[in-house]
Coordinates of C-alpha atoms and ligand atoms in Angstrom, one line a residue:
X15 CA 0.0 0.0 0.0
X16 CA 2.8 2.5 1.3
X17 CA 5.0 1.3 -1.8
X18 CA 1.8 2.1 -4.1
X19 CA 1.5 5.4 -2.7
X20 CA 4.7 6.1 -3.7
X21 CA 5.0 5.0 -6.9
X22 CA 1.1 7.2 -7.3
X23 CA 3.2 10.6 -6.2
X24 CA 6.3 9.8 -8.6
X25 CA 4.1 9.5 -11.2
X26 CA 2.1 12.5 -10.4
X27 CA 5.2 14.6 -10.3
X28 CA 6.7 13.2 -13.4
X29 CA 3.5 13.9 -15.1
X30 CA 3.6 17.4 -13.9
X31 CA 7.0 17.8 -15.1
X32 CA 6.4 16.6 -18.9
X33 CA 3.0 18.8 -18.5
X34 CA 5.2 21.8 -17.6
X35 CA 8.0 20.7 -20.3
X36 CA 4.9 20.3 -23.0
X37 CA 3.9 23.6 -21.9
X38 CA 7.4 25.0 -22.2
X39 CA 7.6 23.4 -25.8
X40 CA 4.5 24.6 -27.1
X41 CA 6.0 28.6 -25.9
X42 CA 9.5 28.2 -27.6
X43 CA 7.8 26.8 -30.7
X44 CA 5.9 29.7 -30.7
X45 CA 8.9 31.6 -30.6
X46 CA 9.8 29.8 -33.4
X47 CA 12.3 27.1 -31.5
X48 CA 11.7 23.4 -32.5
X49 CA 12.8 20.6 -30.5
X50 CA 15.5 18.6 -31.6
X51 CA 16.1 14.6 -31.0
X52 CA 18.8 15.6 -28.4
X53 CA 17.2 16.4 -24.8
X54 CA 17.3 20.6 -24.3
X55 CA 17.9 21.7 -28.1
X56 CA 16.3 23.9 -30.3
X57 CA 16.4 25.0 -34.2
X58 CA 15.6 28.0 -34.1
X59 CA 13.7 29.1 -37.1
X60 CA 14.1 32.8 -38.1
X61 CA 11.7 34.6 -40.4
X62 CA 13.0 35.2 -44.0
X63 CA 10.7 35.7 -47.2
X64 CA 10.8 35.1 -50.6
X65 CA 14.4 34.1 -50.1
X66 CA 15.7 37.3 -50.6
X67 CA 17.9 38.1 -47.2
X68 CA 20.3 41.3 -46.6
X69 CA 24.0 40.7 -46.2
X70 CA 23.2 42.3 -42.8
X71 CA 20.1 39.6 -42.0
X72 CA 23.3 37.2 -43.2
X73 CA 26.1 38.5 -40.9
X74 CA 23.6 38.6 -37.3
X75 CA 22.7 35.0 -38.3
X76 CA 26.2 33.9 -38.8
X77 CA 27.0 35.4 -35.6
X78 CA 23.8 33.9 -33.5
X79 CA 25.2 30.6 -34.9
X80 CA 28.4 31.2 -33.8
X81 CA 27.3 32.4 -29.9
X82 CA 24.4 30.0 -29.7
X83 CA 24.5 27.1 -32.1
X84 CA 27.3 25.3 -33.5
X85 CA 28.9 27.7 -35.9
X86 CA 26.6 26.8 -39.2
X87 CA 23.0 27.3 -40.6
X88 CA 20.5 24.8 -41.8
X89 CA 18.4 26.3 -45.0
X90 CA 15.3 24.7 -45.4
X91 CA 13.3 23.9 -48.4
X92 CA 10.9 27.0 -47.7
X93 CA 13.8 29.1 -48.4
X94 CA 14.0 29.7 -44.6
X95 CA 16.6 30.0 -42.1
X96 CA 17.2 27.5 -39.1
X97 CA 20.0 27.5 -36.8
X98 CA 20.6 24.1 -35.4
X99 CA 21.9 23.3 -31.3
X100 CA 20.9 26.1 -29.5
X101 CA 20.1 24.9 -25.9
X102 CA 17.2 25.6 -23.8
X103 CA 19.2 28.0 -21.4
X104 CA 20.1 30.3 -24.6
X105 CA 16.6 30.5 -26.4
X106 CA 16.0 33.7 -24.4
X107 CA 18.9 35.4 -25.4
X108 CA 19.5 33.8 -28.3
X109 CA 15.6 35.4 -29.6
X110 CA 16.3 38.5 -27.8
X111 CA 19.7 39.4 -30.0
X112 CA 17.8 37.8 -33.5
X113 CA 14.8 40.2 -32.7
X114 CA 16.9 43.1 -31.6
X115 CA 18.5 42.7 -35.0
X116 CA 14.8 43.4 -36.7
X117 CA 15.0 39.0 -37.5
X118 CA 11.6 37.7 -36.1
X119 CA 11.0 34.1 -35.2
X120 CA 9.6 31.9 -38.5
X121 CA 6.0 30.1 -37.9
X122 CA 5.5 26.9 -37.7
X123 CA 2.3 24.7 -36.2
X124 CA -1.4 26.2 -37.2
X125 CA 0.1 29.5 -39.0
X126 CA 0.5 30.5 -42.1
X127 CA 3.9 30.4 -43.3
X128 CA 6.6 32.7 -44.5
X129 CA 5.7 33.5 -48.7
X130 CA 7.8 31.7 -51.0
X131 CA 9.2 33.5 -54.5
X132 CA 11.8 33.2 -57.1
X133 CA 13.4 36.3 -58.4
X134 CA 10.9 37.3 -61.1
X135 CA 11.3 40.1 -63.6
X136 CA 13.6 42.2 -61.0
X137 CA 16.3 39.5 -62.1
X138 CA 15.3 36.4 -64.3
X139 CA 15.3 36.9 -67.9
X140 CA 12.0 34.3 -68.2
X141 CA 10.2 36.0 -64.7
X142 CA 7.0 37.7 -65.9
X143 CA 5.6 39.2 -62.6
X144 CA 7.4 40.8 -59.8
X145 CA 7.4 38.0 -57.6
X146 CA 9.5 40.0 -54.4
X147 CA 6.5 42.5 -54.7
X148 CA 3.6 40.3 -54.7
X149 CA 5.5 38.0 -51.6
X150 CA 6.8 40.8 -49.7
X151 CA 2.6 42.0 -49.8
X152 CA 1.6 38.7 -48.7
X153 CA 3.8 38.2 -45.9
X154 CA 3.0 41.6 -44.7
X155 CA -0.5 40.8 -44.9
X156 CA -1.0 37.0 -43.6
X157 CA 2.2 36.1 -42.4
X158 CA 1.6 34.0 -39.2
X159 CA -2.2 34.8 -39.3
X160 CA -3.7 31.9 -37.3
X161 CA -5.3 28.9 -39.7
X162 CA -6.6 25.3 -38.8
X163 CA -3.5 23.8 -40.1
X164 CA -1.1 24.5 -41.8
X165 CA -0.9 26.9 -45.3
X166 CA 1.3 27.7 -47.6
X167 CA 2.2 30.4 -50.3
X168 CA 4.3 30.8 -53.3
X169 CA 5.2 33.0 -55.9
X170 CA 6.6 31.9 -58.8
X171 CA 7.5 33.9 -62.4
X172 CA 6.5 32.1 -65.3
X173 CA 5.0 28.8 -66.0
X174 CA 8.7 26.8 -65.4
X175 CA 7.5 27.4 -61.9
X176 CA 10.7 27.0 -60.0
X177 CA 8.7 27.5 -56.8
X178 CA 6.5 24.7 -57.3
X179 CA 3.1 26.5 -56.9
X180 CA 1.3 23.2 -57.6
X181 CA 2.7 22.1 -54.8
X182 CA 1.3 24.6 -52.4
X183 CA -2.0 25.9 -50.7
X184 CA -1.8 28.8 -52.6
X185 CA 0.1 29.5 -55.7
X186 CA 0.5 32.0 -58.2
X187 CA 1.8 32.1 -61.5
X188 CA 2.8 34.7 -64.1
X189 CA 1.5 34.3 -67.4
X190 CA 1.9 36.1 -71.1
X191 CA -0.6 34.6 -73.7
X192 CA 0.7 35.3 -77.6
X193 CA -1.7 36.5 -80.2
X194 CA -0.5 36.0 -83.8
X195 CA -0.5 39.1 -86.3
X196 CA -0.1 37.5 -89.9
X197 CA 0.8 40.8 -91.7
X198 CA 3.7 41.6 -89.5
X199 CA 5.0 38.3 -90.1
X200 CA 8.6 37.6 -91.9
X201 CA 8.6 33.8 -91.8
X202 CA 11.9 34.1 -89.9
X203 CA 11.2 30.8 -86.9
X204 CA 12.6 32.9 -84.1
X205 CA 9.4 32.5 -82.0
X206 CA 9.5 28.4 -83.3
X207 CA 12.8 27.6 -81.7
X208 CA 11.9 29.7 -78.9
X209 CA 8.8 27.7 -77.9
X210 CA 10.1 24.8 -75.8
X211 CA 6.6 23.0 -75.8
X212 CA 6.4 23.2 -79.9
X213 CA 2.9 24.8 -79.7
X214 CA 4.3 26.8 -82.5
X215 CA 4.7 25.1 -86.1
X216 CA 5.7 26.8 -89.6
X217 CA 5.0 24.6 -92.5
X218 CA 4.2 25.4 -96.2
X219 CA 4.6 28.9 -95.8
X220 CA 2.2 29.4 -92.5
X221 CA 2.4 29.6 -88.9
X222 CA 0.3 27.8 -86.5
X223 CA 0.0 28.6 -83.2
X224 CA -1.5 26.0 -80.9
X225 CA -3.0 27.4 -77.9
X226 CA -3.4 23.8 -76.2
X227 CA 0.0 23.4 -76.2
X228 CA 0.7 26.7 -75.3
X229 CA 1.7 27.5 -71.8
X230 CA 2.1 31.2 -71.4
X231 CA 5.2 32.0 -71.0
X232 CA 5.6 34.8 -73.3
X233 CA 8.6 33.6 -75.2
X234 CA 8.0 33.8 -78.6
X235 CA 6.9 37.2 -77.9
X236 CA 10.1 38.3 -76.8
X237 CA 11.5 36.5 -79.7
X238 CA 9.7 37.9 -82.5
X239 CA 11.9 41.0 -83.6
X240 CA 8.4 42.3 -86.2
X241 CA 6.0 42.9 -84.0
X242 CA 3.9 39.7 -85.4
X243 CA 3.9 38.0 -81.8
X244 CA 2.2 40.4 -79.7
X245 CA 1.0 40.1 -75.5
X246 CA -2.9 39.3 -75.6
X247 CA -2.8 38.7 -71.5
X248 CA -0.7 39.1 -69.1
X249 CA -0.9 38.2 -65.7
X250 CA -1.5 35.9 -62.9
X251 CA -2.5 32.3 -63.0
X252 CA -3.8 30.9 -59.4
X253 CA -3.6 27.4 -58.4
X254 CA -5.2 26.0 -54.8
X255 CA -4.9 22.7 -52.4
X256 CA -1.3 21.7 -53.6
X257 CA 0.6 19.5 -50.9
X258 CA 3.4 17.2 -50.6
X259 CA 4.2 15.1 -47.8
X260 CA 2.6 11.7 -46.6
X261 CA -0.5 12.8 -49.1
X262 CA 0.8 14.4 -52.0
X263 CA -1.9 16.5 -53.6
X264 CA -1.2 19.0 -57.2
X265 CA -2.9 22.2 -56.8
X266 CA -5.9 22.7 -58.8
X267 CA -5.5 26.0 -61.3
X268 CA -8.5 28.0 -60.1
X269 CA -8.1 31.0 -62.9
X270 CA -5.8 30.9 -65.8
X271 CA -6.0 34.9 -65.9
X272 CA -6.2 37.4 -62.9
X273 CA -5.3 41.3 -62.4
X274 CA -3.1 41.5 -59.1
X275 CA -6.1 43.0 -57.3
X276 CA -7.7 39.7 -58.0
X277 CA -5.6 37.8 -56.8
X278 CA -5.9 39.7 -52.8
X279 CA -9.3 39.2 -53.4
X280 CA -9.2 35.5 -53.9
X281 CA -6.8 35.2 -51.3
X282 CA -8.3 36.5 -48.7
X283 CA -12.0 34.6 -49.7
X284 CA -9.8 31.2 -49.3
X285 CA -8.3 32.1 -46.6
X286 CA -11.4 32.6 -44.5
X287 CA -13.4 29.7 -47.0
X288 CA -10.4 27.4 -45.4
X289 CA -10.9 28.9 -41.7
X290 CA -14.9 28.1 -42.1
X291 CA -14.9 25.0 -43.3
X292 CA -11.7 22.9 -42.2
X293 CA -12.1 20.0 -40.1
X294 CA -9.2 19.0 -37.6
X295 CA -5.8 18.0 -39.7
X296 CA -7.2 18.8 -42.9
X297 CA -5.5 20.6 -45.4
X298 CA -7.4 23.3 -48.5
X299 CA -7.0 20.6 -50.9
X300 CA -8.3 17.9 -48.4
X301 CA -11.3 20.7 -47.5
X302 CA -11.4 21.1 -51.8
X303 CA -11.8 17.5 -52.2
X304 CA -14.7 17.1 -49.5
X305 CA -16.8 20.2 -50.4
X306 CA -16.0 20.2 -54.1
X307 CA -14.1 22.3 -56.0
X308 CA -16.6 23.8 -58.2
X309 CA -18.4 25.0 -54.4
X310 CA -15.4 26.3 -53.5
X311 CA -14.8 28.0 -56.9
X312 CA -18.2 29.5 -56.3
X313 CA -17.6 31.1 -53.4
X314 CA -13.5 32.2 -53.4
X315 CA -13.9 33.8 -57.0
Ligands
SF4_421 S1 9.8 30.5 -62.3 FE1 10.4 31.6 -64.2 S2 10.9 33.7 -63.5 FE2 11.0 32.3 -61.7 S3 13.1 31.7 -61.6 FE3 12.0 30.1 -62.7 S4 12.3 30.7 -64.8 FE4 12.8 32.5 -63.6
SF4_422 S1 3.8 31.7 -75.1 FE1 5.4 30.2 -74.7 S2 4.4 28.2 -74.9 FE2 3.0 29.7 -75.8 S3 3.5 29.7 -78.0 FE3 4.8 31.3 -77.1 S4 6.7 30.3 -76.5 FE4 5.2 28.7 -76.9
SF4_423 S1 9.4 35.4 -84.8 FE1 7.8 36.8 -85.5 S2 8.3 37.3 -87.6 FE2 9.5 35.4 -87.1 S3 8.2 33.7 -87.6 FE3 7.7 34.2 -85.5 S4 6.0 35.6 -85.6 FE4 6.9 35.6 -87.7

């Protein structure tokens, strides 16, 4: 009985104490610390967007790995910043130098997470779109915002899609749709060899252009030298419920074409359209799948 009594209390107290460390966890992940396999150790996850980080972002990072982890910085496949090893008795300090250095703590759990983007036309010859713009907006806007689950957002210049937008809860696309005009045209191929998914074919003396083939990425238009391959849309294509993981899902493309101000709009609507209607775990593509994506359609567009 006594020796029951005892082993009751220890249990009690040990229970108390994971409580309390649970606790603790769930308040260092919020300040973006994740627990490692080894007992006490953190990554801590630092916020960085669109990829794009200042040689000054660079140096205090190098310099918090240094001090508080062990001298090197994991990059993660968000584009984000991690540093590896830093022990429970240095988070506080370790998050109070990071955030005196204007670096905030990246999300993680039921938040949505830093905007991902490739260079777009500030740097890449293809890039169609300012992608920095568009992501630094977003992450302004929604970084962090409180969601069911998780979500995730990514910017991406032209259909090559380096960012993977298919792969994400939100993703958007530049596009630039050709329109042929015959009279300006001098026979010459450049907008043939430029199209790398042949939707562009000259034979007996005419040019067909094969808008099921064609993907949008303006090539032939910066190709054509006469002014016979003109822009008929430019743009922003939108694609919802991508995932990878355990249940890999492609995003649906919700609109081929979209202004900029659509693309808020529709935003925002999913946003709140996932809030409303997600059940526990579930993902916008697993919430697309259940409701339909035509009712979704419906009521983000
Ligand atoms: S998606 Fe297009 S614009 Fe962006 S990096 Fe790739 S090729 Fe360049
Ligand atoms: S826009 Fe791109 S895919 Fe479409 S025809 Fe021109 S080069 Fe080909
Ligand atoms: S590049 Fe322009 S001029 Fe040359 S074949 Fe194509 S459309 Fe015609």
């Amino acid at each position: 009985m006594c020796n029951f009594s005892k082993i009751t209390t220890n249990w009690k107290q040990k229970v108390t104490k994971m409580a309390k460390k649970d606790t603790d966890k769930d308040l260092l992940k919020e300040k973006g610390f994740l627990s490692q396999r080894q007992d006490d150790h953190f990554a801590m996850r630092l916020h960085a967007a669109g990829g794009n980080v200042t040689s000054d972002y660079l140096r205090a990072v190098a310099d918090a790995a240094d001090k508080y982890g062990k001298g090197y910085v994991h990059i993660t496949s968000r584009q984000g910043v991690e540093i590896p090893f830093v022990h429970l008795d240095d988070t506080e300090a370790a998050s109070e130098t990071m955030l005196s250095a204007g670096i905030g703590p990246g999300a993680s759990g039921k938040k949505i997470r830093a905007v991902v983007a490739c260079q777009g036309d500030r740097v890449c010859k293809r890039g169609l779109i300012d992608c920095q713009e568009m992501c630094e907006k977003i992450d302004e806007l929604y970084f962090a915002a409180p969601v069911p689950y998780k979500f995730k957002i990514a910017v991406t210049g032209c259909p090559a899609s380096c960012l993977k937008v298919q792969e994400n809860d939100f993703g958007i696309m530049g596009f630039e749709e050709p329109v042929f005009v015959e009279e300006n045209c001098v026979m010459c191929r450049q907008c043939e060899k430029a199209c790398e998914v042949s939707a562009i074919k000259i034979e007996d003396g005419s040019l067909y252009l094969d808008m099921h083939k064609c993907v949008a990425c303006g090539r032939c238009i910066g190709a054509c030298k006469k002014d016979a391959m003109r822009t008929k849309d430019k743009g922003f294509t939108i694609f919802v419920g991508g995932k990878v993981g355990k249940r890999p899902r492609m995003g649906n493309m919700l609109l081929r074409t979209c202004d900029s101000d659509e693309v808020f709009d529709i935003l925002e609507r999913t946003i709140n359209y996932y809030r409303e209607n997600a059940l526990e775990g579930e993902r916008l593509g697993d919430v697309i799948d259940r409701c339909g994506l035509d009712s979704f359609g419906e009521t983000v567009k």
